[in-house]
Amino acid sequence: MSIINSAYSAIYNGIELILLQEEWMTAAFVHRTLLGWISEFVNRPLPGVWPQIPLDDETIGDFEDYFDLCRDCGYNEVVIWGFFVDRRWPIDVASCVDEERRERIYRVLEAGHVRGLEIHSGLGLYSWGFDAIIETHPELSRTNRVVMCPSVPEAREWMERVVDFVMEFPFDGLNMQSADNGRCECEDCKELSTIAYHARLNAGAARYIHGRWPGKRLIVDNWGCPFSDPEGLSYLAAMGKDVGYVI
């Protein structure tokens, strides 16, 4: 009898049902992942413009409580956005954190690791976070003022510069997101369908990361990129060879 059928067969036996449901839930998912911005993990209101990315001692205490809950509920991976910036990587990328914040990032990572959790950093690909860089180097953006054009060689160099900095920290992997601010529609990019465009960005970033940091878990977030076009499935399948999973 399958695990699902066993669970249903025990519907009149509350204790047995709970055990079987737990067995089924554990077996059903290899990656049990929660994600959010730093402001969504804290236990206090943070008035102001979203997203906010505080990383003080109180926030670290909130993370410790949250990680306890994740462990107790059977989650094994947590994605956190906002370790470094909200919307604006500085031109001097590494200057986004001082020594105090750097030390606190390590404390968050240690808190997750001692509880058996993988901790992943969110990473915008060519969009989300590049506003200041595009303002300083407008040639990086061709049709979308908040998205770097991946067909511009210098844009790829900036993307790699950001990745190199993030990977100085011992994250277990990255949650990559390329679509929430749209895409480039220039002459070089518009020939690609939306799915093909974003699949190519994610696959390219994954190959770069795996080439320098083998074994890191790479997660693709399809926010803003619908998967409803059947013709795009082949691009997703090709991308799947380079990434761990899609959420």
mmCIF file of C-alpha atoms in Angstrom:
data_model
loop_
_atom_site.group_PDB
_atom_site.id
_atom_site.type_symbol
_atom_site.label_atom_id
_atom_site.label_comp_id
_atom_site.label_asym_id
_atom_site.label_seq_id
_atom_site.Cartn_x
_atom_site.Cartn_y
_atom_site.Cartn_z
ATOM 1 C CA MET A 1 0.000 0.000 0.000
ATOM 2 C CA SER A 2 1.380 3.444 -0.873
ATOM 3 C CA ILE A 3 2.130 6.044 1.757
ATOM 4 C CA ILE A 4 -0.798 8.172 0.561
ATOM 5 C CA ASN A 5 -3.229 5.254 0.740
ATOM 6 C CA SER A 6 -1.917 4.327 4.177
ATOM 7 C CA ALA A 7 -2.627 7.821 5.404
ATOM 8 C CA TYR A 8 -6.176 7.733 4.174
ATOM 9 C CA SER A 9 -6.799 4.242 5.529
ATOM 10 C CA ALA A 10 -5.926 5.474 9.020
ATOM 11 C CA ILE A 11 -8.365 8.351 9.027
ATOM 12 C CA TYR A 12 -10.173 7.048 12.123
ATOM 13 C CA ASN A 13 -7.012 6.595 14.109
ATOM 14 C CA GLY A 14 -5.748 10.082 14.859
ATOM 15 C CA ILE A 15 -2.337 9.178 16.172
ATOM 16 C CA GLU A 16 -1.519 6.786 13.374
ATOM 17 C CA LEU A 17 -2.782 9.261 10.785
ATOM 18 C CA ILE A 18 -0.442 11.978 12.011
ATOM 19 C CA LEU A 19 2.537 9.655 11.842
ATOM 20 C CA LEU A 20 1.708 8.519 8.356
ATOM 21 C CA GLN A 21 1.123 12.050 7.159
ATOM 22 C CA GLU A 22 4.505 13.051 8.543
ATOM 23 C CA GLU A 23 6.105 10.118 6.727
ATOM 24 C CA TRP A 24 4.389 11.106 3.493
ATOM 25 C CA MET A 25 5.369 14.767 3.786
ATOM 26 C CA THR A 26 8.978 13.860 4.495
ATOM 27 C CA ALA A 27 9.131 11.496 1.545
ATOM 28 C CA ALA A 28 7.353 13.821 -0.873
ATOM 29 C CA PHE A 29 9.909 16.644 -0.973
ATOM 30 C CA VAL A 30 13.684 16.579 -1.061
ATOM 31 C CA HIS A 31 13.901 20.377 -0.912
ATOM 32 C CA ARG A 32 11.667 21.921 1.740
ATOM 33 C CA THR A 33 12.435 25.601 1.275
ATOM 34 C CA LEU A 34 11.198 28.865 2.763
ATOM 35 C CA LEU A 35 12.214 32.252 1.415
ATOM 36 C CA GLY A 36 11.802 35.935 2.047
ATOM 37 C CA TRP A 37 13.451 39.295 2.562
ATOM 38 C CA ILE A 38 15.096 40.027 5.904
ATOM 39 C CA SER A 39 12.164 42.267 6.856
ATOM 40 C CA GLU A 40 9.824 39.287 6.497
ATOM 41 C CA PHE A 41 11.713 37.235 9.089
ATOM 42 C CA VAL A 42 11.672 39.745 11.936
ATOM 43 C CA ASN A 43 9.172 39.700 14.813
ATOM 44 C CA ARG A 44 8.506 43.448 14.866
ATOM 45 C CA PRO A 45 6.877 45.936 12.503
ATOM 46 C CA LEU A 46 9.221 47.813 10.189
ATOM 47 C CA PRO A 47 7.397 50.893 8.894
ATOM 48 C CA GLY A 48 8.774 52.455 5.758
ATOM 49 C CA VAL A 49 9.511 51.541 2.171
ATOM 50 C CA TRP A 50 9.796 47.829 1.371
ATOM 51 C CA PRO A 51 12.166 46.063 1.344
ATOM 52 C CA GLN A 52 14.002 46.845 4.546
ATOM 53 C CA ILE A 53 17.141 44.922 5.412
ATOM 54 C CA PRO A 54 18.079 45.452 9.075
ATOM 55 C CA LEU A 55 20.694 43.105 10.462
ATOM 56 C CA ASP A 56 21.098 44.059 14.110
ATOM 57 C CA ASP A 57 21.320 41.796 17.146
ATOM 58 C CA GLU A 58 17.530 41.688 17.512
ATOM 59 C CA THR A 59 17.166 40.540 13.907
ATOM 60 C CA ILE A 60 19.722 37.788 14.448
ATOM 61 C CA GLY A 61 17.717 36.623 17.469
ATOM 62 C CA ASP A 62 14.615 36.538 15.265
ATOM 63 C CA PHE A 63 16.493 34.424 12.727
ATOM 64 C CA GLU A 64 17.526 31.978 15.443
ATOM 65 C CA ASP A 65 13.898 31.557 16.536
ATOM 66 C CA TYR A 66 12.800 31.189 12.921
ATOM 67 C CA PHE A 67 15.467 28.594 12.191
ATOM 68 C CA ASP A 68 14.324 26.604 15.235
ATOM 69 C CA LEU A 69 10.809 26.609 13.800
ATOM 70 C CA CYS A 70 12.060 25.593 10.351
ATOM 71 C CA ARG A 71 13.986 22.670 11.801
ATOM 72 C CA ASP A 72 11.067 21.539 13.959
ATOM 73 C CA CYS A 73 8.655 21.698 10.999
ATOM 74 C CA GLY A 74 10.910 19.681 8.691
ATOM 75 C CA TYR A 75 12.242 22.431 6.439
ATOM 76 C CA ASN A 76 15.835 22.053 5.316
ATOM 77 C CA GLU A 77 16.597 25.163 3.232
ATOM 78 C CA VAL A 78 16.047 28.896 3.766
ATOM 79 C CA VAL A 79 16.492 31.613 1.128
ATOM 80 C CA ILE A 80 17.194 35.091 2.480
ATOM 81 C CA TRP A 81 17.088 38.226 0.360
ATOM 82 C CA GLY A 82 18.702 41.457 1.542
ATOM 83 C CA PHE A 83 21.955 40.401 3.134
ATOM 84 C CA PHE A 84 23.719 43.045 1.054
ATOM 85 C CA VAL A 85 21.428 45.566 -0.666
ATOM 86 C CA ASP A 86 17.785 46.347 -1.251
ATOM 87 C CA ARG A 87 17.689 47.812 -4.767
ATOM 88 C CA ARG A 88 21.070 49.432 -5.316
ATOM 89 C CA TRP A 89 24.413 47.671 -5.550
ATOM 90 C CA PRO A 90 27.016 50.429 -5.146
ATOM 91 C CA ILE A 91 29.616 51.010 -7.840
ATOM 92 C CA ASP A 92 32.175 49.711 -5.376
ATOM 93 C CA VAL A 93 30.254 46.478 -4.869
ATOM 94 C CA ALA A 94 32.065 45.333 -1.731
ATOM 95 C CA SER A 95 31.337 48.622 0.064
ATOM 96 C CA CYS A 96 27.708 47.556 0.568
ATOM 97 C CA VAL A 97 28.712 45.908 3.861
ATOM 98 C CA ASP A 98 31.004 47.131 6.592
ATOM 99 C CA GLU A 99 32.893 44.816 8.943
ATOM 100 C CA GLU A 100 30.074 44.790 11.484
ATOM 101 C CA ARG A 101 27.450 43.696 8.963
ATOM 102 C CA ARG A 102 29.839 41.172 7.441
ATOM 103 C CA GLU A 103 30.300 39.588 10.877
ATOM 104 C CA ARG A 104 26.537 39.460 11.384
ATOM 105 C CA ILE A 105 26.005 37.732 8.040
ATOM 106 C CA TYR A 106 28.394 35.041 9.239
ATOM 107 C CA ARG A 107 26.418 34.764 12.478
ATOM 108 C CA VAL A 108 23.180 34.182 10.564
ATOM 109 C CA LEU A 109 24.843 31.532 8.417
ATOM 110 C CA GLU A 110 26.254 29.779 11.480
ATOM 111 C CA ALA A 111 22.867 29.869 13.215
ATOM 112 C CA GLY A 112 21.283 28.105 10.246
ATOM 113 C CA HIS A 113 24.067 25.590 9.761
ATOM 114 C CA VAL A 114 24.154 24.419 13.383
ATOM 115 C CA ARG A 115 20.451 23.609 13.005
ATOM 116 C CA GLY A 116 21.066 21.540 9.900
ATOM 117 C CA LEU A 117 19.680 24.114 7.461
ATOM 118 C CA GLU A 118 21.100 25.178 4.133
ATOM 119 C CA ILE A 119 21.165 28.967 3.836
ATOM 120 C CA HIS A 120 20.938 30.509 0.367
ATOM 121 C CA SER A 121 21.272 34.128 -0.659
ATOM 122 C CA GLY A 122 18.879 35.773 -3.067
ATOM 123 C CA LEU A 123 20.511 37.108 -6.233
ATOM 124 C CA GLY A 124 18.974 39.251 -8.938
ATOM 125 C CA LEU A 125 20.278 38.427 -12.405
ATOM 126 C CA TYR A 126 20.759 41.563 -14.521
ATOM 127 C CA SER A 127 17.820 43.129 -12.696
ATOM 128 C CA TRP A 128 16.805 44.015 -9.145
ATOM 129 C CA GLY A 129 19.701 45.729 -7.470
ATOM 130 C CA PHE A 130 21.401 47.350 -10.442
ATOM 131 C CA ASP A 131 19.653 50.738 -10.380
ATOM 132 C CA ALA A 132 22.699 52.740 -9.218
ATOM 133 C CA ILE A 133 25.051 50.918 -11.583
ATOM 134 C CA ILE A 134 22.743 51.590 -14.538
ATOM 135 C CA GLU A 135 22.428 55.253 -13.542
ATOM 136 C CA THR A 136 26.218 55.556 -13.601
ATOM 137 C CA HIS A 137 26.633 53.433 -16.736
ATOM 138 C CA PRO A 138 23.459 53.957 -18.813
ATOM 139 C CA GLU A 139 24.985 52.044 -21.730
ATOM 140 C CA LEU A 140 24.339 48.847 -19.749
ATOM 141 C CA SER A 141 20.574 49.233 -20.260
ATOM 142 C CA ARG A 142 19.043 49.408 -23.715
ATOM 143 C CA THR A 143 15.262 49.265 -23.375
ATOM 144 C CA ASN A 144 14.409 48.716 -19.702
ATOM 145 C CA ARG A 145 15.859 51.304 -17.318
ATOM 146 C CA VAL A 146 16.066 48.854 -14.394
ATOM 147 C CA VAL A 147 17.444 45.870 -16.342
ATOM 148 C CA MET A 148 20.947 45.431 -17.706
ATOM 149 C CA CYS A 149 21.061 44.084 -21.253
ATOM 150 C CA PRO A 150 22.755 40.669 -21.201
ATOM 151 C CA SER A 151 23.929 41.225 -24.770
ATOM 152 C CA VAL A 152 26.228 44.017 -23.575
ATOM 153 C CA PRO A 153 29.583 42.480 -22.585
ATOM 154 C CA GLU A 154 30.108 45.034 -19.816
ATOM 155 C CA ALA A 155 26.772 44.021 -18.272
ATOM 156 C CA ARG A 156 28.006 40.453 -17.968
ATOM 157 C CA GLU A 157 31.162 41.768 -16.316
ATOM 158 C CA TRP A 158 29.101 43.655 -13.717
ATOM 159 C CA MET A 159 26.967 40.599 -13.091
ATOM 160 C CA GLU A 160 30.042 38.465 -12.527
ATOM 161 C CA ARG A 161 31.508 41.135 -10.245
ATOM 162 C CA VAL A 162 28.432 40.915 -8.023
ATOM 163 C CA VAL A 163 28.472 37.104 -8.029
ATOM 164 C CA ASP A 164 32.162 37.066 -7.115
ATOM 165 C CA PHE A 165 31.486 39.273 -4.109
ATOM 166 C CA VAL A 166 28.449 37.327 -2.868
ATOM 167 C CA MET A 167 30.331 34.059 -3.141
ATOM 168 C CA GLU A 168 32.989 35.331 -0.741
ATOM 169 C CA PHE A 169 30.487 34.252 1.920
ATOM 170 C CA PRO A 170 29.887 30.563 2.738
ATOM 171 C CA PHE A 171 26.355 30.320 1.403
ATOM 172 C CA ASP A 172 25.158 26.854 0.486
ATOM 173 C CA GLY A 173 23.734 28.218 -2.723
ATOM 174 C CA LEU A 174 21.864 31.025 -4.453
ATOM 175 C CA ASN A 175 18.259 31.749 -5.349
ATOM 176 C CA MET A 176 18.528 33.408 -8.767
ATOM 177 C CA GLN A 177 15.782 35.690 -10.064
ATOM 178 C CA SER A 178 15.888 37.444 -13.430
ATOM 179 C CA ALA A 179 12.291 38.240 -14.353
ATOM 180 C CA ASP A 180 10.562 40.317 -11.684
ATOM 181 C CA ASN A 181 11.559 43.612 -13.359
ATOM 182 C CA GLY A 182 10.867 42.392 -16.875
ATOM 183 C CA ARG A 183 13.507 41.912 -19.554
ATOM 184 C CA CYS A 184 15.512 43.627 -22.265
ATOM 185 C CA GLU A 185 13.732 43.988 -25.613
ATOM 186 C CA CYS A 186 16.605 45.303 -27.704
ATOM 187 C CA GLU A 187 17.333 44.026 -31.207
ATOM 188 C CA ASP A 188 19.776 41.448 -29.852
ATOM 189 C CA CYS A 189 17.446 40.149 -27.148
ATOM 190 C CA LYS A 190 13.937 40.372 -28.587
ATOM 191 C CA GLU A 191 14.442 37.393 -30.902
ATOM 192 C CA LEU A 192 14.246 35.186 -27.789
ATOM 193 C CA SER A 193 10.915 34.275 -26.253
ATOM 194 C CA THR A 194 10.467 35.323 -22.639
ATOM 195 C CA ILE A 195 11.085 31.798 -21.371
ATOM 196 C CA ALA A 196 14.114 31.345 -23.615
ATOM 197 C CA TYR A 197 15.516 34.712 -22.520
ATOM 198 C CA HIS A 198 15.311 33.969 -18.797
ATOM 199 C CA ALA A 199 16.353 30.340 -19.167
ATOM 200 C CA ARG A 200 19.489 31.512 -20.959
ATOM 201 C CA LEU A 201 20.301 34.063 -18.228
ATOM 202 C CA ASN A 202 19.902 31.512 -15.456
ATOM 203 C CA ALA A 203 21.796 28.768 -17.267
ATOM 204 C CA GLY A 204 24.652 31.129 -18.083
ATOM 205 C CA ALA A 205 24.931 32.320 -14.497
ATOM 206 C CA ALA A 206 24.760 28.744 -13.246
ATOM 207 C CA ARG A 207 27.605 27.635 -15.486
ATOM 208 C CA TYR A 208 29.740 30.546 -14.321
ATOM 209 C CA ILE A 209 29.035 29.791 -10.652
ATOM 210 C CA HIS A 210 29.549 26.035 -10.929
ATOM 211 C CA GLY A 211 32.758 26.640 -12.844
ATOM 212 C CA ARG A 212 34.225 28.568 -9.909
ATOM 213 C CA TRP A 213 32.300 27.151 -6.937
ATOM 214 C CA PRO A 214 31.357 23.536 -7.697
ATOM 215 C CA GLY A 215 28.676 21.981 -5.573
ATOM 216 C CA LYS A 216 26.708 25.125 -4.744
ATOM 217 C CA ARG A 217 22.959 24.617 -4.910
ATOM 218 C CA LEU A 218 21.355 26.922 -7.478
ATOM 219 C CA ILE A 219 17.636 27.660 -7.387
ATOM 220 C CA VAL A 220 15.716 29.474 -10.109
ATOM 221 C CA ASP A 221 12.778 31.665 -9.123
ATOM 222 C CA ASN A 222 10.365 32.130 -12.012
ATOM 223 C CA TRP A 223 8.616 35.158 -10.510
ATOM 224 C CA GLY A 224 7.611 37.284 -13.492
ATOM 225 C CA CYS A 225 8.298 34.572 -16.073
ATOM 226 C CA PRO A 226 5.211 32.486 -16.901
ATOM 227 C CA PHE A 227 5.758 28.872 -17.861
ATOM 228 C CA SER A 228 2.526 28.647 -19.828
ATOM 229 C CA ASP A 229 4.084 28.559 -23.315
ATOM 230 C CA PRO A 230 4.608 24.899 -24.340
ATOM 231 C CA GLU A 231 7.240 25.953 -26.860
ATOM 232 C CA GLY A 232 9.387 27.161 -23.992
ATOM 233 C CA LEU A 233 9.628 23.790 -22.273
ATOM 234 C CA SER A 234 12.726 22.772 -24.217
ATOM 235 C CA TYR A 235 14.543 25.856 -22.920
ATOM 236 C CA LEU A 236 13.535 25.030 -19.357
ATOM 237 C CA ALA A 237 14.712 21.455 -19.817
ATOM 238 C CA ALA A 238 18.081 22.679 -21.060
ATOM 239 C CA MET A 239 18.336 25.102 -18.138
ATOM 240 C CA GLY A 240 17.534 22.251 -15.767
ATOM 241 C CA LYS A 241 20.860 20.623 -16.571
ATOM 242 C CA ASP A 242 22.638 23.528 -14.881
ATOM 243 C CA VAL A 243 20.404 24.326 -11.889
ATOM 244 C CA GLY A 244 19.124 22.408 -8.896
ATOM 245 C CA TYR A 245 15.415 23.201 -8.960
ATOM 246 C CA VAL A 246 12.804 25.848 -9.810
ATOM 247 C CA ILE A 247 10.390 27.562 -7.441
#
